[in-house]
Amino acid sequence: SMNHRVQKFTKNGKFLSEFGSHGVGNGEFDSPWGITVDELGDIYVADWRNDRVQKFSSDGEFIMKFGKSGSANGEFNRPSDVAVDLDGDIYVCDRGNNRVQMFNAEARYVDKFIGDATLSKAGREYMMTNASPNRIRDMAVLEPQKRLRLPRSIAVDDDMRLYTADTGSYRIQI
């Protein structure tokens, strides 16, 4: 991240190659955070301080970029991770905007996920056996508690479930 580059190693840790440098141009980074590789071998990098995502070939050749600073659909405030599903849809953890945005394979905005958490089994048991939290809960506005807060990383499994590390709330939302 602080060296503003991507490095490639063998599974045994032998250095193979690197690409990127500090800057705002194509193939340049400002504190890249998240990275993923799709099923075709293309590399996606969440370019944190440049508020964008860049896509590269497996050899590090620039393919495209998308996003800019802001809070509207398709804009980012410190994207922290990126994932690609089997259909080629791209998911970006938009940390500063407390959401995950979804784009199609051509990087066109499709949708956003803002969170819809429920209580875990342990949380439900605690609430059912302790009167004080139930009284506090009855007096509180619950809507903000359901939403993502500072999502940090994401992953998509083969069953198309999106896993989001909701770090501001110390939980995983699926």
Short mmCIF file of C-alpha atoms in Angstrom, two decimals, residues 125-135:
data_model
loop_
_atom_site.label_atom_id
_atom_site.label_comp_id
_atom_site.label_asym_id
_atom_site.label_seq_id
_atom_site.Cartn_x
_atom_site.Cartn_y
_atom_site.Cartn_z
CA GLU A 125 -30.28 -15.39 23.32
CA TYR A 126 -28.65 -12.51 25.19
CA MET A 127 -31.54 -10.16 24.42
CA MET A 128 -34.12 -12.75 25.49
CA THR A 129 -32.44 -13.46 28.83
CA ASN A 130 -31.52 -9.90 29.86
CA ALA A 131 -34.25 -7.35 30.55
CA SER A 132 -31.99 -4.25 30.54
CA PRO A 133 -30.84 -4.55 26.89
CA ASN A 134 -34.44 -5.14 25.84
CA ARG A 135 -35.57 -1.92 27.55
#
